[in-house]
Amino acid sequence: MEHAFPCGNPALDFVGTLRARRNAEPLEKLGSPRSLDAWFRESGVTDTDPGSRLPDLAAALELREAIYALVAARLTHHDADVGALTVVNEFAARPPVVTQLSADGRHLEATPAQALSSVARAAVEILGGPDADLLKECGRPECTQVYLDHSRGSRREWCAMATCGNKMKAAAYRARRRGNPPLAPARQA
């Protein structure tokens, strides 16, 4: 598998294809039309490669950044960017992925535009619904993955335990072993 899907939501996982956004050189996971097709297939948006080309990749990056701008505005309690709203709504208004029934079961087939429409629709569902209040950004400083916190008490700190959670816990353990415990909130007596 070429891509990671820690969020379980196509729109948020799509935003995560630009890793470590705040680093001087973020890691771009959608560097070619082929990697975009792989993302569509691996995410389950489609069952086959839609045959993306360079203009489709440019459109995908535009949609990804628009979704991120809206998510970031929501996380920081700022007004939504009108341009980002327009981009997401334009993509969401296009025909979605076609679901077909075959002798083998359900089959998802799409053009790149249809696949992007499905991602935009997932973003609309999150940002326009009750799940918007559950949005969080990963607590690992190098990670900028956004996820929905469905944990009890809304105490989830990382996008995924298998990646960022393990790294943060290991770093905290090493710091304690060195006699350098991580900072904790002051307790009141």
XYZ file of N, CA, C and O in Angstrom:
756
model
N 0.834 -1.174 0.000
C 0.000 0.000 0.000
C 0.880 1.240 0.000
O 1.807 1.365 0.784
N 0.553 2.163 -0.847
C 1.334 3.386 -1.005
C 0.897 4.484 -0.034
O 1.676 5.346 0.344
N -0.367 4.464 0.393
C -0.929 5.536 1.209
C -1.400 5.016 2.556
O -1.614 3.826 2.733
N -1.582 5.949 3.506
C -2.066 5.615 4.846
C -3.461 6.202 5.030
O -3.765 7.273 4.491
N -4.276 5.517 5.827
C -5.651 5.934 6.045
C -5.990 5.858 7.532
O -6.803 5.031 7.950
N -5.396 6.732 8.346
C -5.612 6.643 9.789
C -6.965 7.160 10.252
O -7.381 6.876 11.367
N -7.660 7.916 9.408
C -8.888 8.580 9.854
C -10.155 7.799 9.593
O -11.166 8.028 10.242
N -10.136 6.934 8.606
C -11.347 6.218 8.263
C -12.375 7.082 7.571
O -13.545 6.734 7.516
N -11.960 8.220 7.068
C -12.850 9.111 6.335
C -12.114 9.604 5.105
O -11.007 10.136 5.225
N -12.699 9.463 3.908
C -11.958 9.827 2.699
C -11.518 11.292 2.644
O -10.413 11.579 2.206
N -12.344 12.208 3.111
C -11.965 13.622 3.038
C -10.781 13.930 3.948
O -9.836 14.616 3.548
N -10.807 13.411 5.173
C -9.713 13.691 6.106
C -8.445 12.942 5.725
O -7.339 13.475 5.851
N -8.591 11.716 5.245
C -7.414 10.982 4.776
C -6.823 11.654 3.539
O -5.612 11.660 3.344
N -7.674 12.244 2.704
C -7.209 12.955 1.512
C -6.388 14.181 1.918
O -5.327 14.442 1.359
N -6.862 14.911 2.917
C -6.115 16.063 3.438
C -4.737 15.611 3.925
O -3.744 16.307 3.758
N -4.671 14.402 4.477
C -3.425 13.877 5.013
C -2.413 13.438 3.971
O -1.324 12.985 4.319
N -2.737 13.592 2.685
C -1.762 13.229 1.653
C -0.644 14.256 1.531
O 0.335 14.008 0.834
N -0.783 15.398 2.196
C 0.350 16.322 2.351
C 0.752 16.202 3.808
O 0.087 16.717 4.705
N 1.831 15.486 4.057
C 2.262 15.192 5.424
C 3.170 16.297 5.956
O 3.910 16.905 5.208
N 3.108 16.501 7.242
C 3.975 17.457 7.943
C 3.888 18.838 7.292
O 4.886 19.435 6.920
N 2.685 19.348 7.168
C 2.430 20.626 6.499
C 3.270 21.781 7.027
O 3.616 22.677 6.283
N 3.540 21.804 8.315
C 4.266 22.941 8.896
C 5.778 22.827 8.759
O 6.505 23.752 9.081
N 6.273 21.700 8.305
C 7.712 21.549 8.095
C 8.163 22.390 6.906
O 7.364 22.718 6.025
N 9.438 22.709 6.873
C 9.981 23.496 5.754
C 9.755 22.787 4.424
O 9.504 23.430 3.407
N 9.841 21.472 4.440
C 9.602 20.683 3.233
C 8.602 19.578 3.552
O 8.983 18.460 3.889
N 7.290 19.882 3.428
C 6.295 18.840 3.692
C 6.436 17.686 2.699
O 7.000 17.851 1.620
N 5.915 16.539 3.062
C 6.011 15.350 2.229
C 4.734 15.205 1.405
O 3.659 14.969 1.947
N 4.875 15.341 0.088
C 3.747 15.225 -0.838
C 3.572 13.768 -1.229
O 4.470 13.158 -1.790
N 2.406 13.209 -0.919
C 2.119 11.819 -1.261
C 1.369 11.686 -2.592
O 1.194 10.584 -3.083
N 0.911 12.800 -3.143
C 0.234 12.787 -4.446
C 1.137 13.478 -5.464
O 0.817 14.539 -5.981
N 2.255 12.860 -5.761
C 3.239 13.463 -6.642
C 3.045 13.178 -8.115
O 3.747 13.744 -8.952
N 2.085 12.316 -8.455
C 1.879 11.961 -9.853
C 0.437 11.493 -10.048
O -0.231 11.130 -9.079
N -0.032 11.492 -11.294
C -1.366 10.940 -11.549
C -1.488 9.482 -11.096
O -2.532 9.062 -10.593
N -0.402 8.724 -11.224
C -0.422 7.334 -10.795
C -0.647 7.231 -9.280
O -1.405 6.385 -8.803
N -0.011 8.107 -8.498
C -0.199 8.055 -7.045
C -1.611 8.514 -6.658
O -2.169 8.033 -5.670
N -2.198 9.406 -7.445
C -3.589 9.804 -7.208
C -4.519 8.613 -7.454
O -5.403 8.329 -6.648
N -4.304 7.902 -8.560
C -5.105 6.703 -8.833
C -4.952 5.678 -7.712
O -5.929 5.065 -7.290
N -3.728 5.505 -7.238
C -3.490 4.557 -6.146
C -4.262 4.990 -4.904
O -4.847 4.150 -4.205
N -4.286 6.297 -4.622
C -5.036 6.779 -3.457
C -6.520 6.469 -3.607
O -7.154 5.977 -2.670
N -7.084 6.754 -4.780
C -8.507 6.471 -5.004
C -8.809 4.995 -4.771
O -9.777 4.640 -4.108
N -7.978 4.125 -5.303
C -8.196 2.685 -5.187
C -7.980 2.209 -3.752
O -8.817 1.495 -3.190
N -6.871 2.602 -3.130
C -6.555 2.143 -1.775
C -7.534 2.670 -0.731
O -7.775 2.018 0.281
N -8.085 3.858 -0.972
C -9.035 4.438 -0.023
C -10.408 3.803 -0.111
O -11.241 3.986 0.771
N -10.665 3.088 -1.215
C -11.975 2.495 -1.412
C -12.953 3.411 -2.122
O -14.122 3.063 -2.278
N -12.495 4.571 -2.561
C -13.363 5.466 -3.324
C -13.729 4.808 -4.654
O -14.852 4.936 -5.135
N -12.770 4.102 -5.247
C -13.016 3.334 -6.474
C -12.391 1.949 -6.311
O -11.538 1.744 -5.452
N -12.825 1.043 -7.165
C -12.235 -0.295 -7.156
C -11.122 -0.438 -8.183
O -10.326 -1.369 -8.110
N -11.098 0.457 -9.147
C -10.099 0.414 -10.214
C -9.476 1.796 -10.363
O -10.039 2.783 -9.907
N -8.335 1.849 -10.995
C -7.703 3.141 -11.257
C -8.552 3.931 -12.249
O -8.883 3.411 -13.320
N -8.889 5.180 -11.929
C -9.716 5.967 -12.834
C -8.967 6.520 -14.051
O -9.585 7.081 -14.946
N -7.664 6.385 -14.090
C -6.911 6.900 -15.235
C -6.630 8.392 -15.138
O -6.792 9.136 -16.107
N -6.191 8.834 -13.971
C -5.911 10.255 -13.751
C -4.774 10.747 -14.641
O -3.851 9.999 -14.962
N -4.873 12.027 -14.991
C -3.847 12.703 -15.786
C -3.401 13.942 -15.016
O -3.928 14.226 -13.937
N -2.439 14.665 -15.555
C -1.914 15.845 -14.853
C -2.987 16.866 -14.487
O -2.970 17.396 -13.370
N -3.946 17.196 -15.375
C -5.000 18.142 -14.955
C -5.841 17.610 -13.787
O -6.292 18.392 -12.943
N -6.040 16.295 -13.741
C -6.783 15.698 -12.626
C -5.996 15.830 -11.321
O -6.576 16.090 -10.265
N -4.682 15.659 -11.411
C -3.833 15.814 -10.239
C -3.891 17.258 -9.735
O -4.027 17.496 -8.533
N -3.834 18.222 -10.644
C -3.929 19.635 -10.250
C -5.276 19.906 -9.576
O -5.343 20.619 -8.558
N -6.344 19.334 -10.116
C -7.672 19.508 -9.522
C -7.719 18.875 -8.139
O -8.296 19.438 -7.195
N -7.114 17.706 -7.996
C -7.100 17.016 -6.706
C -6.374 17.843 -5.646
O -6.840 17.965 -4.507
N -5.244 18.425 -6.018
C -4.491 19.242 -5.063
C -5.274 20.494 -4.683
O -5.254 20.923 -3.528
N -5.989 21.067 -5.648
C -6.831 22.234 -5.360
C -7.926 21.858 -4.361
O -8.162 22.582 -3.391
N -8.577 20.720 -4.591
C -9.626 20.277 -3.670
C -9.047 19.974 -2.295
O -9.610 20.375 -1.275
N -7.928 19.281 -2.252
C -7.318 18.931 -0.965
C -7.029 20.178 -0.136
O -7.340 20.236 1.052
N -6.444 21.187 -0.771
C -6.091 22.392 -0.031
C -7.324 23.187 0.382
O -7.326 23.828 1.431
N -8.379 23.135 -0.415
C -9.624 23.801 -0.039
C -10.246 23.121 1.178
O -10.695 23.791 2.116
N -10.255 21.796 1.169
C -10.782 21.066 2.326
C -9.953 21.386 3.562
O -10.492 21.670 4.636
N -8.630 21.382 3.414
C -7.769 21.681 4.567
C -8.030 23.096 5.086
O -8.076 23.311 6.304
N -8.201 24.062 4.189
C -8.463 25.442 4.617
C -9.747 25.518 5.441
O -9.805 26.227 6.459
N -10.757 24.779 5.041
C -12.023 24.784 5.785
C -11.883 24.071 7.128
O -12.421 24.526 8.140
N -11.156 22.971 7.142
C -10.920 22.244 8.393
C -10.097 23.108 9.349
O -10.422 23.225 10.531
N -9.053 23.737 8.835
C -8.197 24.592 9.680
C -9.000 25.764 10.246
O -8.836 26.115 11.421
N -9.865 26.345 9.442
C -10.702 27.445 9.926
C -11.611 26.953 11.051
O -11.798 27.635 12.061
N -12.142 25.768 10.876
C -13.022 25.196 11.902
C -12.248 24.925 13.198
O -12.713 25.227 14.298
N -11.041 24.380 13.064
C -10.226 24.064 14.246
C -9.801 25.312 15.007
O -9.641 25.276 16.228
N -9.580 26.405 14.289
C -9.112 27.642 14.920
C -10.241 28.639 15.178
O -9.982 29.773 15.560
N -11.473 28.214 14.918
C -12.657 29.040 15.163
C -12.639 30.330 14.343
O -13.022 31.392 14.833
N -12.193 30.223 13.107
C -12.221 31.349 12.176
C -13.333 31.136 11.153
O -13.817 30.013 10.978
N -13.690 32.207 10.472
C -14.692 32.088 9.411
C -14.123 31.281 8.258
O -12.930 31.362 7.955
N -14.998 30.542 7.604
C -14.593 29.735 6.453
C -14.201 30.637 5.290
O -14.852 31.658 5.040
N -13.147 30.251 4.594
C -12.689 30.971 3.413
C -13.708 30.772 2.288
O -14.049 29.631 1.945
N -14.190 31.868 1.725
C -15.216 31.807 0.686
C -14.706 31.064 -0.549
O -15.431 30.262 -1.149
N -13.461 31.280 -0.916
C -12.888 30.587 -2.069
C -12.828 29.085 -1.846
O -13.149 28.295 -2.748
N -12.454 28.671 -0.645
C -12.395 27.244 -0.325
C -13.792 26.631 -0.337
O -13.987 25.516 -0.831
N -14.772 27.354 0.182
C -16.157 26.876 0.137
C -16.612 26.664 -1.299
O -17.235 25.647 -1.617
N -16.284 27.613 -2.153
C -16.674 27.520 -3.560
C -16.052 26.304 -4.213
O -16.729 25.545 -4.922
N -14.763 26.077 -3.976
C -14.071 24.930 -4.579
C -14.712 23.620 -4.126
O -15.047 22.754 -4.945
N -14.905 23.453 -2.826
C -15.476 22.205 -2.311
C -16.887 22.004 -2.859
O -17.242 20.909 -3.296
N -17.680 23.050 -2.872
C -19.053 22.922 -3.372
C -19.097 22.614 -4.865
O -19.961 21.850 -5.316
N -18.188 23.196 -5.634
C -18.151 22.897 -7.067
C -17.799 21.437 -7.323
O -18.398 20.785 -8.178
N -16.835 20.907 -6.589
C -16.478 19.498 -6.743
C -17.621 18.598 -6.269
O -17.923 17.587 -6.904
N -18.263 18.955 -5.167
C -19.345 18.130 -4.621
C -20.564 18.105 -5.541
O -21.330 17.141 -5.527
N -20.737 19.141 -6.356
C -21.890 19.222 -7.252
C -21.755 18.329 -8.483
O -22.740 18.086 -9.182
N -20.578 17.821 -8.739
C -20.355 16.948 -9.897
C -20.897 15.549 -9.610
O -21.071 15.171 -8.459
N -21.126 14.756 -10.650
C -21.624 13.394 -10.427
C -20.634 12.577 -9.598
O -19.425 12.668 -9.784
N -21.143 11.767 -8.657
C -20.268 10.950 -7.798
C -19.870 9.644 -8.473
O -20.251 9.352 -9.596
N -19.139 8.851 -7.725
C -18.728 7.516 -8.156
C -19.980 6.689 -8.447
O -20.983 6.791 -7.738
N -19.905 5.876 -9.487
C -21.027 5.020 -9.866
C -20.868 3.660 -9.182
O -19.840 3.006 -9.331
N -21.887 3.274 -8.450
C -21.908 1.958 -7.812
C -22.682 1.017 -8.714
O -23.806 1.322 -9.117
N -22.063 -0.111 -9.040
C -22.711 -1.084 -9.910
C -22.709 -2.446 -9.243
O -21.848 -2.739 -8.405
N -23.654 -3.262 -9.642
C -23.727 -4.619 -9.152
C -23.239 -5.545 -10.256
O -23.667 -5.450 -11.398
N -22.303 -6.416 -9.898
C -21.799 -7.398 -10.851
C -22.015 -8.792 -10.256
O -22.487 -8.917 -9.127
N -21.676 -9.814 -11.008
C -21.805 -11.182 -10.516
C -20.950 -11.401 -9.263
O -21.266 -12.248 -8.421
N -19.879 -10.601 -9.110
C -18.983 -10.724 -7.958
C -19.384 -9.838 -6.787
O -18.732 -9.846 -5.751
N -20.405 -9.008 -6.942
C -20.838 -8.109 -5.879
C -20.775 -6.660 -6.314
O -20.803 -6.348 -7.505
N -20.661 -5.788 -5.361
C -20.618 -4.350 -5.618
C -19.310 -3.961 -6.274
O -18.240 -4.442 -5.901
N -19.406 -3.039 -7.229
C -18.219 -2.555 -7.943
C -18.316 -1.041 -8.062
O -19.340 -0.512 -8.471
N -17.243 -0.343 -7.662
C -17.195 1.120 -7.745
C -16.302 1.519 -8.905
O -15.117 1.183 -8.918
N -16.878 2.237 -9.841
C -16.138 2.677 -11.013
C -16.303 4.183 -11.137
O -17.389 4.709 -10.891
N -15.238 4.872 -11.529
C -15.316 6.326 -11.575
C -14.294 6.921 -12.521
O -13.241 6.333 -12.770
N -14.603 8.115 -12.970
C -13.611 8.964 -13.618
C -12.901 9.700 -12.488
O -13.398 9.726 -11.343
N -11.781 10.348 -12.763
C -11.149 11.138 -11.702
C -12.083 12.218 -11.141
O -12.112 12.448 -9.935
N -12.867 12.849 -12.000
C -13.797 13.894 -11.533
C -14.855 13.315 -10.598
O -15.211 13.942 -9.591
N -15.350 12.127 -10.905
C -16.340 11.489 -10.037
C -15.720 11.109 -8.692
O -16.358 11.266 -7.643
N -14.507 10.616 -8.727
C -13.824 10.248 -7.479
C -13.611 11.484 -6.609
O -13.849 11.447 -5.395
N -13.205 12.584 -7.218
C -13.007 13.819 -6.455
C -14.335 14.346 -5.913
O -14.392 14.904 -4.816
N -15.408 14.161 -6.672
C -16.722 14.569 -6.197
C -17.090 13.813 -4.927
O -17.623 14.391 -3.973
N -16.807 12.527 -4.895
C -17.110 11.727 -3.708
C -16.303 12.188 -2.501
O -16.817 12.236 -1.376
N -15.043 12.560 -2.723
C -14.216 13.084 -1.625
C -14.786 14.412 -1.132
O -14.894 14.649 0.079
N -15.186 15.278 -2.063
C -15.759 16.574 -1.682
C -17.058 16.387 -0.911
O -17.318 17.098 0.068
N -17.872 15.427 -1.327
C -19.129 15.162 -0.625
C -18.867 14.674 0.800
O -19.600 15.021 1.730
N -17.837 13.882 0.983
C -17.470 13.437 2.339
C -17.062 14.636 3.192
O -17.400 14.707 4.377
N -16.352 15.589 2.589
C -15.957 16.804 3.323
C -17.185 17.622 3.708
O -17.272 18.145 4.832
N -18.144 17.736 2.797
C -19.372 18.480 3.083
C -20.110 17.836 4.252
O -20.614 18.532 5.148
N -20.176 16.508 4.256
C -20.871 15.798 5.336
C -20.224 16.069 6.689
O -20.908 16.261 7.682
N -18.895 16.078 6.724
C -18.208 16.325 7.994
C -18.354 17.778 8.414
O -18.789 18.080 9.516
N -17.963 18.682 7.534
C -17.921 20.100 7.890
C -19.306 20.716 8.065
O -19.457 21.709 8.778
N -20.305 20.129 7.431
C -21.649 20.679 7.527
C -22.547 19.945 8.502
O -23.721 20.276 8.641
N -22.006 18.967 9.189
C -22.830 18.171 10.094
C -22.310 18.188 11.518
O -21.365 18.921 11.854
N -22.896 17.357 12.359
C -22.519 17.338 13.775
C -21.092 16.848 14.016
O -20.504 17.144 15.059
N -20.519 16.101 13.072
C -19.146 15.617 13.261
C -18.108 16.729 13.227
O -16.976 16.526 13.658
N -18.475 17.901 12.743
C -17.519 19.012 12.698
C -16.989 19.347 14.089
O -15.842 19.764 14.242
N -17.816 19.133 15.100
C -17.377 19.406 16.476
C -16.371 18.384 16.983
O -15.737 18.595 18.016
N -16.215 17.268 16.267
C -15.292 16.213 16.677
C -13.930 16.317 16.005
O -13.054 15.494 16.259
N -13.744 17.319 15.141
C -12.477 17.463 14.426
C -11.345 17.819 15.380
O -11.493 18.682 16.245
N -10.210 17.156 15.202
C -8.991 17.451 15.965
C -7.796 17.247 15.055
O -7.862 16.494 14.081
N -6.708 17.912 15.397
C -5.451 17.702 14.691
C -4.544 16.870 15.586
O -4.547 17.031 16.807
N -3.772 15.996 14.986
C -2.877 15.112 15.723
C -1.977 15.911 16.664
O -1.481 16.984 16.314
N -1.762 15.359 17.857
C -0.947 16.023 18.864
C 0.552 15.872 18.675
O 1.338 16.490 19.389
N 0.976 15.054 17.715
C 2.413 14.925 17.448
C 2.838 16.126 16.630
O 2.285 16.380 15.564
N 3.807 16.918 17.091
C 4.176 18.166 16.414
C 4.511 18.016 14.929
O 4.216 18.907 14.140
N 5.102 16.897 14.533
C 5.486 16.716 13.131
C 4.315 16.295 12.258
O 4.420 16.277 11.046
N 3.209 15.931 12.859
C 2.055 15.421 12.109
C 0.978 16.502 12.035
O 0.736 17.207 13.012
N 0.352 16.611 10.902
C -0.746 17.566 10.758
C -2.025 16.871 10.307
O -2.921 17.499 9.765
N -2.105 15.565 10.546
C -3.294 14.804 10.155
C -4.477 15.232 11.018
O -4.355 15.401 12.223
N -5.614 15.414 10.389
C -6.837 15.775 11.088
C -7.717 14.529 11.156
O -7.756 13.733 10.223
N -8.417 14.348 12.265
C -9.254 13.171 12.455
C -10.505 13.545 13.232
O -10.622 14.652 13.766
N -11.457 12.628 13.286
C -12.662 12.784 14.092
C -12.449 12.039 15.400
O -12.157 10.846 15.406
N -12.588 12.750 16.509
C -12.377 12.144 17.829
C -13.695 11.601 18.360
O -14.501 12.327 18.924
N -13.889 10.308 18.174
C -15.086 9.631 18.684
C -14.809 8.941 20.018
O -15.634 8.161 20.487
N -13.643 9.221 20.610
C -13.286 8.533 21.848
C -14.160 8.997 23.015
O -14.726 10.092 22.997
N -14.233 8.144 24.011
C -14.984 8.484 25.210
C -14.325 9.678 25.889
O -13.128 9.669 26.152
N -15.074 10.697 26.135
C -14.544 11.892 26.783
C -13.733 12.778 25.861
O -13.095 13.723 26.310
N -13.726 12.480 24.587
C -12.958 13.260 23.594
C -11.515 13.436 24.026
O -10.964 14.528 23.999
N -10.885 12.322 24.396
C -9.528 12.381 24.928
C -8.467 11.876 23.954
O -7.295 11.803 24.308
N -8.862 11.523 22.760
C -7.894 11.021 21.784
C -6.921 12.144 21.426
O -7.322 13.286 21.216
N -5.638 11.828 21.367
C -4.612 12.839 21.106
C -3.930 12.689 19.756
O -3.326 13.632 19.273
N -3.978 11.500 19.172
C -3.206 11.232 17.962
C -4.103 10.739 16.841
O -5.141 10.125 17.077
N -3.645 10.940 15.615
C -4.417 10.493 14.461
C -4.552 8.978 14.456
O -5.604 8.445 14.116
N -3.497 8.290 14.866
C -3.523 6.827 14.929
C -2.515 6.361 15.972
O -1.395 6.861 16.019
N -2.915 5.416 16.761
C -2.022 4.880 17.786
C -0.841 4.139 17.155
O 0.278 4.215 17.659
N -1.093 3.447 16.048
C -0.048 2.643 15.422
C 1.117 3.490 14.911
O 2.229 2.992 14.792
N 0.873 4.733 14.638
C 1.952 5.585 14.118
C 2.301 6.659 15.142
O 3.228 6.503 15.917
N 1.561 7.723 15.163
C 1.904 8.862 16.013
C 1.799 8.558 17.501
O 2.641 8.989 18.281
N 0.786 7.822 17.906
C 0.638 7.496 19.327
C 1.826 6.728 19.854
O 2.361 7.038 20.919
N 2.267 5.720 19.118
C 3.433 4.943 19.545
C 4.686 5.807 19.597
O 5.493 5.679 20.513
N 4.868 6.686 18.621
C 6.051 7.559 18.612
C 6.042 8.490 19.816
O 7.074 8.705 20.456
N 4.899 9.070 20.128
C 4.824 9.997 21.254
C 5.017 9.267 22.590
O 5.699 9.763 23.471
N 4.420 8.097 22.726
C 4.584 7.342 23.969
C 6.026 6.877 24.147
O 6.559 6.908 25.252
N 6.656 6.467 23.052
C 8.058 6.046 23.131
C 8.954 7.229 23.501
O 9.873 7.090 24.308
N 8.685 8.396 22.922
C 9.477 9.590 23.247
C 9.295 9.982 24.708
O 10.261 10.349 25.391
N 8.074 9.891 25.222
C 7.816 10.215 26.626
C 8.526 9.221 27.540
O 9.110 9.602 28.564
N 8.507 7.945 27.168
C 9.192 6.919 27.950
C 10.697 7.194 27.987
O 11.323 7.155 29.058
N 11.292 7.486 26.834
C 12.732 7.784 26.782
C 13.069 9.017 27.616
O 14.082 9.050 28.309
N 12.204 10.026 27.587
C 12.435 11.239 28.373
C 12.389 10.917 29.872
O 13.220 11.415 30.637
N 11.442 10.097 30.280
C 11.361 9.713 31.700
C 12.588 8.919 32.119
O 13.112 9.097 33.207
N 13.057 8.035 31.251
C 14.243 7.221 31.545
C 15.483 8.100 31.705
O 16.379 7.759 32.467
N 15.544 9.196 30.974
C 16.667 10.129 31.072
C 16.503 11.069 32.269
O 17.352 11.902 32.530
N 15.374 10.967 32.968
C 15.118 11.871 34.086
C 14.603 13.211 33.609
O 14.699 14.211 34.302
N 14.038 13.233 32.433
C 13.544 14.448 31.798
C 12.064 14.266 31.459
O 11.705 14.186 30.301
N 11.191 14.173 32.459
C 9.791 13.865 32.146
C 9.157 14.967 31.303
O 9.523 16.127 31.411
N 8.201 14.585 30.453
C 7.499 15.593 29.666
C 6.711 16.514 30.588
O 6.338 16.138 31.697
N 6.458 17.706 30.120
C 5.705 18.670 30.910
C 4.287 18.181 31.122
O 3.659 17.652 30.219
N 3.792 18.347 32.321
C 2.426 17.976 32.641
C 1.749 19.182 33.275
O 2.427 20.037 33.868
N 0.445 19.277 33.178
C -0.240 20.395 33.815
C 0.007 20.415 35.315
O 0.108 19.362 35.936
N 0.110 21.581 35.900
C 0.312 21.723 37.350
C -0.943 21.245 38.075
O -2.054 21.570 37.682
N -0.744 20.483 39.112
C -1.882 19.975 39.904
C -2.133 20.913 41.061
O -1.210 21.380 41.715
N -3.394 21.150 41.308
C -3.750 22.018 42.415
C -4.036 21.175 43.653
O -4.628 20.108 43.573
N -3.602 21.658 44.803
C -3.780 20.907 46.045
C -5.107 21.167 46.682
O -5.813 22.031 46.493
